[in-house]
CSV table of C-alpha atoms and ligand atoms in Angstrom, one decimal:
chain,number,residue,atom,x,y,z
I,1,UNK,CA,-29.4,18.6,-12.7
I,2,UNK,CA,-29.2,22.2,-11.6
I,3,UNK,CA,-31.2,24.7,-9.8
I,4,UNK,CA,-32.3,27.2,-12.8
I,5,UNK,CA,-30.4,27.0,-16.4
I,6,UNK,CA,-31.5,31.1,-16.0
I,7,UNK,CA,-28.8,32.0,-13.5
I,8,UNK,CA,-26.1,31.4,-15.9
I,9,UNK,CA,-25.2,34.9,-17.3
I,10,UNK,CA,-24.4,35.4,-13.7
I,11,UNK,CA,-22.4,32.1,-13.2
I,12,UNK,CA,-20.4,32.7,-16.7
I,13,UNK,CA,-19.5,36.0,-15.0
I,14,UNK,CA,-18.1,34.1,-12.1
I,15,UNK,CA,-16.1,31.8,-14.0
I,16,UNK,CA,-14.8,34.1,-16.2
I,17,UNK,CA,-13.6,36.9,-13.6
I,18,UNK,CA,-11.8,33.2,-12.1
I,19,UNK,CA,-10.6,32.4,-15.1
I,20,UNK,CA,-9.0,36.3,-15.3
I,21,UNK,CA,-6.3,35.2,-12.9
I,22,UNK,CA,-5.5,31.8,-13.2
I,23,UNK,CA,-2.6,32.2,-15.7
I,24,UNK,CA,-0.8,29.0,-15.0
I,25,UNK,CA,-4.3,26.9,-15.5
I,26,UNK,CA,-4.8,28.9,-19.0
I,27,UNK,CA,-1.2,27.4,-19.6
I,28,UNK,CA,-2.6,24.5,-19.1
I,29,UNK,CA,-5.7,24.3,-20.8
I,30,UNK,CA,-3.7,25.7,-24.1
I,31,UNK,CA,-1.7,23.1,-23.8
I,32,UNK,CA,-4.4,20.5,-23.0
I,33,UNK,CA,-6.3,21.7,-25.7
I,34,UNK,CA,-2.9,22.0,-28.3
I,35,UNK,CA,-1.9,18.1,-27.2
I,36,UNK,CA,-5.4,16.2,-27.4
I,37,UNK,CA,-4.9,14.1,-24.7
I,38,UNK,CA,-8.3,14.9,-23.5
I,39,UNK,CA,-10.6,14.4,-26.5
I,40,UNK,CA,-13.4,11.8,-25.8
I,41,UNK,CA,-12.1,10.9,-22.7
I,42,UNK,CA,-14.8,11.0,-19.8
I,43,UNK,CA,-13.3,12.9,-16.5
I,44,UNK,CA,-15.6,13.3,-13.4
I,45,UNK,CA,-14.9,16.2,-11.0
I,46,UNK,CA,-16.5,15.9,-7.6
I,47,UNK,CA,-15.5,18.9,-6.0
I,48,UNK,CA,-17.6,22.2,-4.6
I,49,UNK,CA,-19.1,23.6,-7.3
I,50,UNK,CA,-18.2,27.5,-7.5
I,51,UNK,CA,-16.0,29.9,-9.7
I,52,UNK,CA,-12.3,28.0,-10.1
I,53,UNK,CA,-13.9,24.5,-9.6
I,54,UNK,CA,-16.6,25.7,-12.8
I,55,UNK,CA,-13.2,27.0,-14.5
I,56,UNK,CA,-11.0,23.1,-13.7
I,57,UNK,CA,-14.0,21.3,-15.2
I,58,UNK,CA,-14.8,23.7,-18.1
I,59,UNK,CA,-11.2,23.8,-19.0
I,60,UNK,CA,-11.2,20.1,-19.1
I,61,UNK,CA,-14.1,20.4,-21.4
I,62,UNK,CA,-12.8,23.0,-23.4
I,63,UNK,CA,-10.1,20.7,-24.2
I,64,UNK,CA,-12.4,17.7,-25.5
I,65,UNK,CA,-13.3,16.3,-22.6
I,66,UNK,CA,-16.7,14.7,-21.3
I,67,UNK,CA,-17.1,16.4,-18.0
I,68,UNK,CA,-19.7,15.4,-15.1
I,69,UNK,CA,-19.8,17.5,-11.9
I,70,UNK,CA,-21.1,16.8,-8.6
I,71,UNK,CA,-21.3,18.1,-4.7
I,72,UNK,CA,-23.1,18.0,-1.9
I,73,UNK,CA,-25.4,21.1,-1.6
I,74,UNK,CA,-23.7,23.1,1.3
I,75,UNK,CA,-20.9,23.8,-0.9
I,76,UNK,CA,-23.0,24.9,-4.5
I,77,UNK,CA,-23.2,27.4,-6.1
I,78,UNK,CA,-26.4,27.7,-7.9
I,79,UNK,CA,-25.6,30.4,-10.1
I,80,UNK,CA,-22.3,28.7,-11.1
I,81,UNK,CA,-23.5,25.4,-11.7
I,82,UNK,CA,-25.6,26.8,-14.2
I,83,UNK,CA,-23.2,28.9,-15.8
I,84,UNK,CA,-20.9,25.2,-16.1
I,85,UNK,CA,-23.9,23.4,-17.3
I,86,UNK,CA,-24.0,26.1,-20.2
I,87,UNK,CA,-20.3,25.6,-21.1
I,88,UNK,CA,-21.4,22.0,-22.1
I,89,UNK,CA,-20.7,20.5,-18.4
I,90,UNK,CA,-23.0,17.8,-17.1
I,91,UNK,CA,-23.4,19.1,-13.8
I,92,UNK,CA,-25.3,17.5,-11.2
I,93,UNK,CA,-25.4,19.8,-8.0
I,94,UNK,CA,-27.6,22.1,-6.5
I,95,UNK,CA,-27.5,24.3,-3.2
I,96,UNK,CA,-29.7,22.4,-0.7
I,97,UNK,CA,-29.7,19.0,-2.1
I,98,UNK,CA,-30.8,16.1,0.6
I,99,UNK,CA,-28.1,13.4,1.2
I,100,UNK,CA,-30.1,11.1,-0.7
I,101,UNK,CA,-30.0,13.4,-3.7
I,102,UNK,CA,-26.7,13.5,-2.9
I,103,UNK,CA,-26.3,10.2,-3.5
I,104,UNK,CA,-28.6,9.9,-6.8
I,105,UNK,CA,-26.3,12.6,-8.0
I,106,UNK,CA,-22.9,10.7,-7.4
I,107,UNK,CA,-24.4,7.7,-8.6
I,108,UNK,CA,-25.7,9.4,-12.0
I,109,UNK,CA,-21.5,10.4,-12.6
I,110,UNK,CA,-21.1,6.8,-12.2
I,111,UNK,CA,-23.3,6.0,-14.5
I,112,UNK,CA,-21.1,7.6,-17.3
I,113,UNK,CA,-18.4,5.6,-16.4
I,114,UNK,CA,-15.5,8.0,-15.7
I,115,UNK,CA,-12.1,7.4,-16.8
I,116,UNK,CA,-10.7,9.5,-14.4
I,117,UNK,CA,-12.3,11.0,-10.6
I,118,UNK,CA,-10.8,14.3,-9.7
I,119,UNK,CA,-12.5,13.4,-5.4
I,120,UNK,CA,-12.3,15.1,-2.6
I,121,UNK,CA,-13.0,12.9,0.6
I,122,UNK,CA,-12.4,10.4,-1.7
I,123,UNK,CA,-16.6,10.2,-1.8
I,124,UNK,CA,-17.1,8.7,-5.1
I,125,UNK,CA,-14.2,6.5,-5.1
I,126,UNK,CA,-15.8,5.0,-1.9
I,127,UNK,CA,-18.9,4.2,-3.1
I,128,UNK,CA,-16.8,3.2,-6.6
I,129,UNK,CA,-15.6,0.7,-4.2
I,130,UNK,CA,-18.5,0.0,-2.1
I,131,UNK,CA,-21.7,-0.1,-3.7
I,132,UNK,CA,-20.7,0.4,-7.7
I,133,UNK,CA,-17.9,-2.2,-8.3
I,134,UNK,CA,-19.1,-2.1,-11.9
I,135,UNK,CA,-17.5,1.5,-12.5
I,136,UNK,CA,-13.6,-0.5,-11.8
I,137,UNK,CA,-13.9,-2.3,-14.8
I,138,UNK,CA,-13.4,1.4,-16.9
I,139,UNK,CA,-12.2,3.6,-14.3
I,140,UNK,CA,-8.4,4.1,-14.8
I,141,UNK,CA,-7.9,6.3,-11.6
I,142,UNK,CA,-8.5,9.2,-9.3
I,143,UNK,CA,-6.5,12.5,-7.6
I,144,UNK,CA,-7.7,13.2,-4.5
I,145,UNK,CA,-7.9,16.6,-3.6
I,146,UNK,CA,-7.8,17.1,0.2
I,147,UNK,CA,-5.5,15.7,3.5
I,148,UNK,CA,-9.2,14.0,5.0
I,149,UNK,CA,-9.3,11.7,1.3
I,150,UNK,CA,-5.2,11.5,0.9
I,151,UNK,CA,-5.6,9.6,4.7
I,152,UNK,CA,-9.3,7.6,3.4
I,153,UNK,CA,-7.2,6.3,0.4
I,154,UNK,CA,-4.2,5.2,2.4
I,155,UNK,CA,-6.5,3.1,4.5
I,156,UNK,CA,-7.6,1.6,1.4
I,157,UNK,CA,-4.7,0.9,0.5
I,158,UNK,CA,-3.2,-0.4,3.7
I,159,UNK,CA,-6.5,-3.1,4.1
I,160,UNK,CA,-5.9,-4.8,0.5
I,161,UNK,CA,-9.0,-2.1,-1.0
I,162,UNK,CA,-7.7,0.1,-3.6
I,163,UNK,CA,-8.1,-1.4,-6.6
I,164,UNK,CA,-7.1,1.9,-8.7
I,165,UNK,CA,-4.0,4.5,-8.9
I,166,UNK,CA,-5.0,7.7,-7.2
I,167,UNK,CA,-2.6,10.3,-7.3
I,168,UNK,CA,-2.6,12.1,-3.7
I,169,UNK,CA,-2.8,15.6,-5.4
I,170,UNK,CA,-2.9,17.3,-1.9
I,171,UNK,CA,0.8,16.2,-1.3
I,172,UNK,CA,1.9,18.6,-4.1
I,173,UNK,CA,4.0,20.8,-3.3
I,174,UNK,CA,2.1,23.5,-5.3
I,175,UNK,CA,-1.2,22.5,-3.6
I,176,UNK,CA,-0.4,21.9,0.2
I,177,UNK,CA,2.1,24.8,0.7
I,178,UNK,CA,-0.3,27.2,-0.3
I,179,UNK,CA,-4.0,25.9,-0.3
I,180,UNK,CA,-3.8,24.4,2.5
I,181,UNK,CA,-1.7,27.2,4.4
I,182,UNK,CA,-2.6,30.4,2.2
I,183,UNK,CA,-5.9,29.8,0.8
I,184,UNK,CA,-7.6,28.1,4.2
I,185,UNK,CA,-6.0,30.7,6.2
I,186,UNK,CA,-7.2,33.7,4.6
I,187,UNK,CA,-10.9,32.1,3.3
I,188,UNK,CA,-12.0,30.5,6.9
I,189,UNK,CA,-10.8,33.7,8.6
I,190,UNK,CA,-12.7,36.0,6.1
I,191,UNK,CA,-15.4,33.6,6.0
I,192,UNK,CA,-16.4,34.6,9.5
I,193,UNK,CA,-16.2,38.0,9.5
I,194,UNK,CA,-17.9,38.5,6.3
I,195,UNK,CA,-20.5,36.0,8.0
I,196,UNK,CA,-20.5,37.9,11.7
I,197,UNK,CA,-19.5,41.2,10.6
I,198,UNK,CA,-17.4,41.5,13.8
I,199,UNK,CA,-14.1,42.4,15.1
I,200,UNK,CA,-11.0,40.2,15.4
I,201,UNK,CA,-8.4,42.4,16.9
I,202,UNK,CA,-8.5,41.5,20.3
I,203,UNK,CA,-10.1,38.6,20.7
I,204,UNK,CA,-8.8,34.7,21.8
I,205,UNK,CA,-8.7,32.8,18.6
I,206,UNK,CA,-8.3,29.3,19.5
I,207,UNK,CA,-7.3,26.7,16.1
I,208,UNK,CA,-7.8,23.6,17.0
I,209,UNK,CA,-5.1,21.3,14.6
I,210,UNK,CA,-1.5,23.0,13.6
I,211,UNK,CA,-1.2,21.5,10.5
I,212,UNK,CA,-1.0,23.4,7.2
I,213,UNK,CA,-4.4,24.6,7.6
I,214,UNK,CA,-4.4,25.4,11.3
I,215,UNK,CA,-0.5,26.7,10.5
I,216,UNK,CA,-2.5,29.5,7.9
I,217,UNK,CA,-5.0,30.5,9.5
I,218,UNK,CA,-3.3,30.7,12.9
I,219,UNK,CA,-1.5,33.3,10.5
I,220,UNK,CA,-3.9,35.2,9.5
I,221,UNK,CA,-5.8,35.8,12.6
I,222,UNK,CA,-2.6,36.9,14.0
I,223,UNK,CA,-2.1,39.4,11.7
I,224,UNK,CA,-5.6,40.8,12.4
I,225,UNK,CA,-4.8,41.7,16.2
I,226,UNK,CA,-6.6,37.9,17.5
I,227,UNK,CA,-4.6,36.7,20.9
I,228,UNK,CA,-4.0,33.2,19.4
I,229,UNK,CA,-4.1,29.8,21.6
I,230,UNK,CA,-3.1,26.0,19.1
I,231,UNK,CA,-4.9,22.5,20.6
I,232,UNK,CA,-2.9,19.7,19.4
I,233,UNK,CA,-2.6,15.8,19.9
I,234,UNK,CA,0.9,16.0,17.8
I,235,UNK,CA,4.2,16.8,20.4
I,236,UNK,CA,5.9,18.0,17.3
I,237,UNK,CA,2.9,20.4,15.8
I,238,UNK,CA,2.6,21.8,19.5
I,239,UNK,CA,5.9,22.4,20.1
I,240,UNK,CA,5.6,24.1,16.2
I,241,UNK,CA,3.2,26.6,17.8
I,242,UNK,CA,4.7,27.1,20.3
I,243,UNK,CA,7.9,28.3,19.1
I,244,UNK,CA,6.2,30.7,16.2
I,245,UNK,CA,4.1,32.4,19.2
I,246,UNK,CA,1.1,31.0,20.0
I,247,UNK,CA,0.3,29.9,23.5
I,248,UNK,CA,-0.3,25.8,23.4
I,249,UNK,CA,-3.1,24.1,25.6
I,250,UNK,CA,-5.5,21.5,25.8
I,251,UNK,CA,-9.2,22.4,23.7
I,252,UNK,CA,-11.4,22.6,26.9
I,253,UNK,CA,-8.8,25.2,29.0
I,254,UNK,CA,-8.9,26.8,25.6
I,255,UNK,CA,-12.5,26.9,25.6
I,256,UNK,CA,-12.6,28.5,28.8
I,257,UNK,CA,-11.2,31.8,27.6
I,258,UNK,CA,-11.8,31.9,23.9
I,259,UNK,CA,-14.0,34.3,22.0
I,260,UNK,CA,-13.7,31.7,18.7
I,261,UNK,CA,-12.9,28.4,18.0
I,262,UNK,CA,-11.6,27.2,14.3
I,263,UNK,CA,-11.1,23.4,13.8
I,264,UNK,CA,-8.3,22.2,11.3
I,265,UNK,CA,-7.9,18.7,12.7
I,266,UNK,CA,-9.8,16.1,10.1
I,267,UNK,CA,-10.9,14.2,13.2
I,268,UNK,CA,-14.5,13.7,14.5
I,269,UNK,CA,-14.9,16.0,17.9
I,270,UNK,CA,-11.5,17.4,18.0
I,271,UNK,CA,-14.1,19.8,20.1
I,272,UNK,CA,-16.5,17.9,21.9
I,273,UNK,CA,-19.4,19.2,23.5
I,274,UNK,CA,-17.8,19.0,27.0
I,275,UNK,CA,-15.5,21.9,25.8
I,276,UNK,CA,-18.2,23.5,24.1
I,277,UNK,CA,-20.2,23.1,27.2
I,278,UNK,CA,-16.9,25.4,28.9
I,279,UNK,CA,-17.6,28.5,26.5
I,280,UNK,CA,-18.6,31.7,27.4
I,281,UNK,CA,-21.8,33.7,26.2
I,282,UNK,CA,-21.0,34.7,22.6
I,283,UNK,CA,-18.2,33.1,21.7
I,284,UNK,CA,-18.3,31.5,17.7
I,285,UNK,CA,-17.6,28.1,16.0
I,286,UNK,CA,-16.3,27.3,12.7
I,287,UNK,CA,-15.0,24.5,11.6
I,288,UNK,CA,-12.7,24.1,8.1
I,289,UNK,CA,-11.5,20.5,8.7
I,290,UNK,CA,-12.7,18.4,5.7
I,291,UNK,CA,-14.6,16.3,8.2
I,292,UNK,CA,-18.6,17.7,9.5
I,293,UNK,CA,-18.4,16.9,12.7
I,294,UNK,CA,-14.8,18.2,14.0
I,295,UNK,CA,-17.5,19.4,16.4
I,296,UNK,CA,-21.1,17.3,16.9
I,297,UNK,CA,-23.7,20.3,15.3
I,298,UNK,CA,-26.2,17.1,15.7
I,299,UNK,CA,-25.6,16.7,19.8
I,300,UNK,CA,-24.8,20.1,20.4
I,301,UNK,CA,-29.0,20.9,18.7
I,302,UNK,CA,-29.4,17.8,21.2
I,303,UNK,CA,-28.0,19.7,24.2
I,304,UNK,CA,-29.5,23.3,22.8
I,305,UNK,CA,-32.6,24.9,24.7
I,306,UNK,CA,-33.2,26.7,22.1
I,307,UNK,CA,-31.6,27.1,18.5
I,308,UNK,CA,-32.2,29.9,15.7
I,309,UNK,CA,-31.1,31.1,12.7
I,310,UNK,CA,-29.9,34.8,13.8
I,311,UNK,CA,-27.9,35.5,10.0
I,312,UNK,CA,-27.6,34.0,6.9
I,313,UNK,CA,-25.1,31.0,8.1
I,314,UNK,CA,-25.1,32.2,11.7
I,315,UNK,CA,-26.6,29.5,13.9
I,316,UNK,CA,-27.5,30.4,17.4
I,317,UNK,CA,-27.4,28.0,20.2
I,318,UNK,CA,-29.0,28.8,23.5
I,319,UNK,CA,-27.3,26.5,26.3
I,320,UNK,CA,-29.4,27.9,29.0
I,321,UNK,CA,-30.5,31.3,30.0
I,322,UNK,CA,-28.5,34.0,28.8
I,323,UNK,CA,-25.5,32.5,27.7
I,324,UNK,CA,-25.5,31.0,23.7
I,325,UNK,CA,-22.3,30.5,21.1
I,326,UNK,CA,-22.8,31.0,17.4
I,327,UNK,CA,-22.1,28.4,14.7
I,328,UNK,CA,-21.0,29.9,11.7
I,329,UNK,CA,-21.6,27.5,8.4
I,330,UNK,CA,-23.8,24.7,10.1
I,331,UNK,CA,-20.2,22.8,11.5
I,332,UNK,CA,-19.2,22.7,7.5
I,333,UNK,CA,-15.7,23.5,5.6
I,334,UNK,CA,-16.5,27.0,6.6
I,335,UNK,CA,-14.8,28.6,3.9
I,336,UNK,CA,-17.0,26.8,1.1
I,337,UNK,CA,-20.0,26.2,2.7
I,338,UNK,CA,-20.0,30.0,4.4
I,339,UNK,CA,-17.9,31.6,1.8
I,340,UNK,CA,-16.7,31.7,-1.8
I,341,UNK,CA,-13.6,29.3,-0.7
I,342,UNK,CA,-10.1,29.9,-1.5
I,343,UNK,CA,-8.7,32.8,-3.5
I,344,UNK,CA,-8.7,32.4,-7.1
I,345,UNK,CA,-4.7,32.6,-7.7
I,346,UNK,CA,-4.3,29.8,-5.2
I,347,UNK,CA,-6.8,27.8,-7.2
I,348,UNK,CA,-4.5,28.4,-9.9
I,349,UNK,CA,-2.0,26.5,-8.5
I,350,UNK,CA,-4.4,23.8,-7.2
I,351,UNK,CA,-6.2,23.2,-9.9
I,352,UNK,CA,-3.6,22.8,-12.4
I,353,UNK,CA,-2.0,20.3,-10.4
I,354,UNK,CA,-5.3,18.1,-10.5
I,355,UNK,CA,-5.6,19.0,-14.4
I,356,UNK,CA,-2.2,17.5,-14.7
I,357,UNK,CA,-2.8,14.9,-12.3
I,358,UNK,CA,-6.0,14.3,-14.7
I,359,UNK,CA,-3.5,14.0,-17.7
I,360,UNK,CA,-0.6,12.4,-16.1
I,361,UNK,CA,-3.2,9.5,-15.5
I,362,UNK,CA,-5.0,9.2,-18.8
I,363,UNK,CA,-1.2,9.2,-20.1
I,364,UNK,CA,0.4,6.1,-17.4
I,365,UNK,CA,-2.4,4.6,-15.4
I,366,UNK,CA,-2.1,1.2,-17.0
I,367,UNK,CA,1.6,1.5,-15.9
I,368,UNK,CA,0.7,2.4,-12.6
I,369,UNK,CA,0.1,0.2,-9.4
I,370,UNK,CA,-3.4,0.4,-8.2
I,371,UNK,CA,-2.7,2.4,-4.9
I,372,UNK,CA,-1.7,6.2,-3.6
I,373,UNK,CA,0.7,7.9,-5.8
I,374,UNK,CA,2.8,10.9,-5.4
I,375,UNK,CA,2.4,13.8,-8.5
I,376,UNK,CA,6.0,13.7,-10.0
I,377,UNK,CA,8.0,15.8,-9.1
I,378,UNK,CA,8.8,17.4,-12.3
I,379,UNK,CA,5.4,18.3,-12.6
I,380,UNK,CA,5.0,19.6,-9.5
I,381,UNK,CA,7.9,21.7,-9.8
I,382,UNK,CA,7.2,22.7,-13.7
I,383,UNK,CA,3.6,24.2,-11.8
I,384,UNK,CA,5.7,26.2,-9.3
I,385,UNK,CA,8.0,27.3,-12.2
I,386,UNK,CA,5.2,28.5,-14.3
I,387,UNK,CA,3.9,30.7,-11.0
I,388,UNK,CA,6.6,32.0,-10.7
I,389,UNK,CA,6.9,33.3,-14.7
I,390,UNK,CA,3.5,34.6,-15.1
I,391,UNK,CA,3.7,36.4,-11.2
I,392,UNK,CA,7.5,37.6,-13.4
I,393,UNK,CA,9.6,36.2,-10.5
I,394,UNK,CA,13.0,35.2,-11.5
I,395,UNK,CA,15.4,33.0,-9.6
I,396,UNK,CA,19.0,31.8,-9.5
I,397,UNK,CA,19.8,27.7,-10.5
I,398,UNK,CA,22.4,26.1,-9.2
I,399,UNK,CA,25.8,26.4,-11.0
I,400,UNK,CA,27.7,23.2,-12.0
I,401,UNK,CA,29.8,23.9,-9.5
I,402,UNK,CA,27.0,23.7,-6.8
I,403,UNK,CA,25.5,20.8,-8.3
I,404,UNK,CA,28.7,18.9,-8.3
I,405,UNK,CA,29.9,20.1,-4.9
I,406,UNK,CA,26.7,18.2,-3.8
I,407,UNK,CA,27.4,14.9,-4.9
I,408,UNK,CA,30.7,14.9,-4.1
I,409,UNK,CA,30.0,13.0,-0.4
I,410,UNK,CA,33.8,12.0,-0.1
I,411,UNK,CA,35.5,15.8,0.3
I,412,UNK,CA,36.4,16.6,3.1
I,413,UNK,CA,36.0,20.8,3.9
K,501,NAD,N1,-11.0,24.3,4.9
K,501,NAD,C1,-10.3,23.9,3.7
K,501,NAD,O1,-10.4,24.7,2.4
K,501,NAD,C2,-9.4,23.1,3.6
K,501,NAD,C3,-8.5,23.1,2.5
K,501,NAD,C4,-7.2,22.0,2.9
K,501,NAD,C5,-7.8,21.2,4.1
K,501,NAD,N2,-8.6,21.0,4.6
K,501,NAD,C6,-8.9,20.1,5.3
K,501,NAD,O2,-8.5,20.2,7.0
K,501,NAD,C7,-7.9,19.4,7.4
K,501,NAD,C8,-6.6,19.9,8.1
K,501,NAD,O3,-5.8,19.8,6.9
K,501,NAD,P1,-4.3,20.0,6.7
K,501,NAD,O4,-3.6,19.4,5.7
K,501,NAD,O5,-4.1,21.3,8.1
K,501,NAD,O6,-4.0,18.5,7.5
K,501,NAD,P2,-2.4,18.2,8.4
K,501,NAD,O7,-2.3,16.9,8.0
K,501,NAD,O8,-1.7,19.1,8.1
K,501,NAD,O9,-2.9,18.8,10.2
K,501,NAD,C9,-3.8,17.9,10.8
K,501,NAD,C10,-3.5,18.6,12.3
K,501,NAD,O10,-4.9,18.1,13.1
K,501,NAD,C11,-3.7,17.8,14.5
K,501,NAD,N3,-4.9,16.9,15.2
K,501,NAD,C12,-5.6,15.8,14.9
K,501,NAD,N4,-6.5,15.5,15.6
K,501,NAD,C13,-6.6,16.9,16.5
K,501,NAD,C14,-7.3,17.2,17.8
K,501,NAD,N5,-7.7,16.1,18.7
K,501,NAD,N6,-6.9,18.0,18.3
K,501,NAD,C15,-6.3,18.8,17.8
K,501,NAD,N7,-5.4,18.7,16.7
K,501,NAD,C16,-5.8,17.9,16.3
K,501,NAD,C17,-3.1,16.4,13.8
K,501,NAD,O11,-1.9,16.7,14.6
K,501,NAD,C18,-2.2,17.7,12.8
K,501,NAD,O12,-1.0,18.5,13.4
K,501,NAD,C19,-8.3,18.0,6.4
K,501,NAD,O13,-9.6,17.8,6.9
K,501,NAD,C20,-7.9,18.5,5.2
K,501,NAD,O14,-8.3,17.5,4.7
K,501,NAD,C21,-9.8,22.1,4.1
């Protein structure tokens, strides 16, 4: 179910462009095709429908899997959806879909009885464990894309609900060190600037949350000349931000001086309405966390005297006569809802992690207990080594003597 199959040529060109810059994924593709592990296996891909994700889905299909893709419409590129469908992948996604339609799309995917789900925010795994338990009979396992989804799976594991093994793809070093930090960092700042055509240099930019994503956003914003302030709830993260050279203060205080506020926390109302009310005229708001109401746009809408769309992806909220604030990307993950997502090279790593997680589940799920599992270190490390190799970078190795030294705990001096 896609918007318009005639858009396929544009979508295919975009997928091809992405694949040009994903050399590690190309190696994974060749390996999967040669091994035949994917042949005839049913895989669901629940990720934003954009060129890099499409290349992941197309790679699995190319290697012989029956692939079904779906995602909520705010993060769907219709041309890419069409291009993917033209490559033999079943796509249930269209830009602007309603919540009911999206639920229906997820149900269509579950009706294909996937053996492996590559999930985002644990949305489909949750459905499988609540309203569609029959799917669990044939589901071998899942691989989770993002920090927030991994937290959900851990909560399910803690209360004994999780019935299948799930790989925390987000927690692989090849994922969070690069995707969350450099990928979100660049693409979040880029989405806000592209959609507003404004200058960052000299502006005060507040980052709520100094985890991997927040660190990336802060670093990129500073690199473009912004004066960055961090708000945190975790004392270690706050200290880190301080020693990285940022101002640190509570969100309510930060909002009094902010020109731009970006949330990157994974929790609801990290930017509460009381803080938004302190913002000055013209302030910009964007969320890059996976939780849609890191600031509550519906609540803000009720509070506003008037709202209007002033540019594509930019909505003005008039709080009182003479004071407006602007929300980019409707408060939903801004780099995906109002941008093209992460840079391609970053997703080369992320989707190599995902493809090899799916492979690992297909081969090993029967021996894995229900619960959250790490991607085995050797797979993670092999991806990093492949990436270095494709970049033409060489590194040193520990000598035998150094390895022996590291193990010789009893030696003194
Ligand atoms: N935009 C993207 O493309 C993208 C990519 C990766 C992850 N994410 C999402 O971004 C969010 C953050 O991911 P991460 O990997 O940085 O997580 P993380 O756990 O490394 O960091 C989150 C940080 O937010 C802080 N925090 C929590 N509540 C807060 C509050 N009320 N005020 C201020 N700080 C608060 C935490 O202390 C923590 O330091 C998650 O929802 C994740 O799923 C988005």
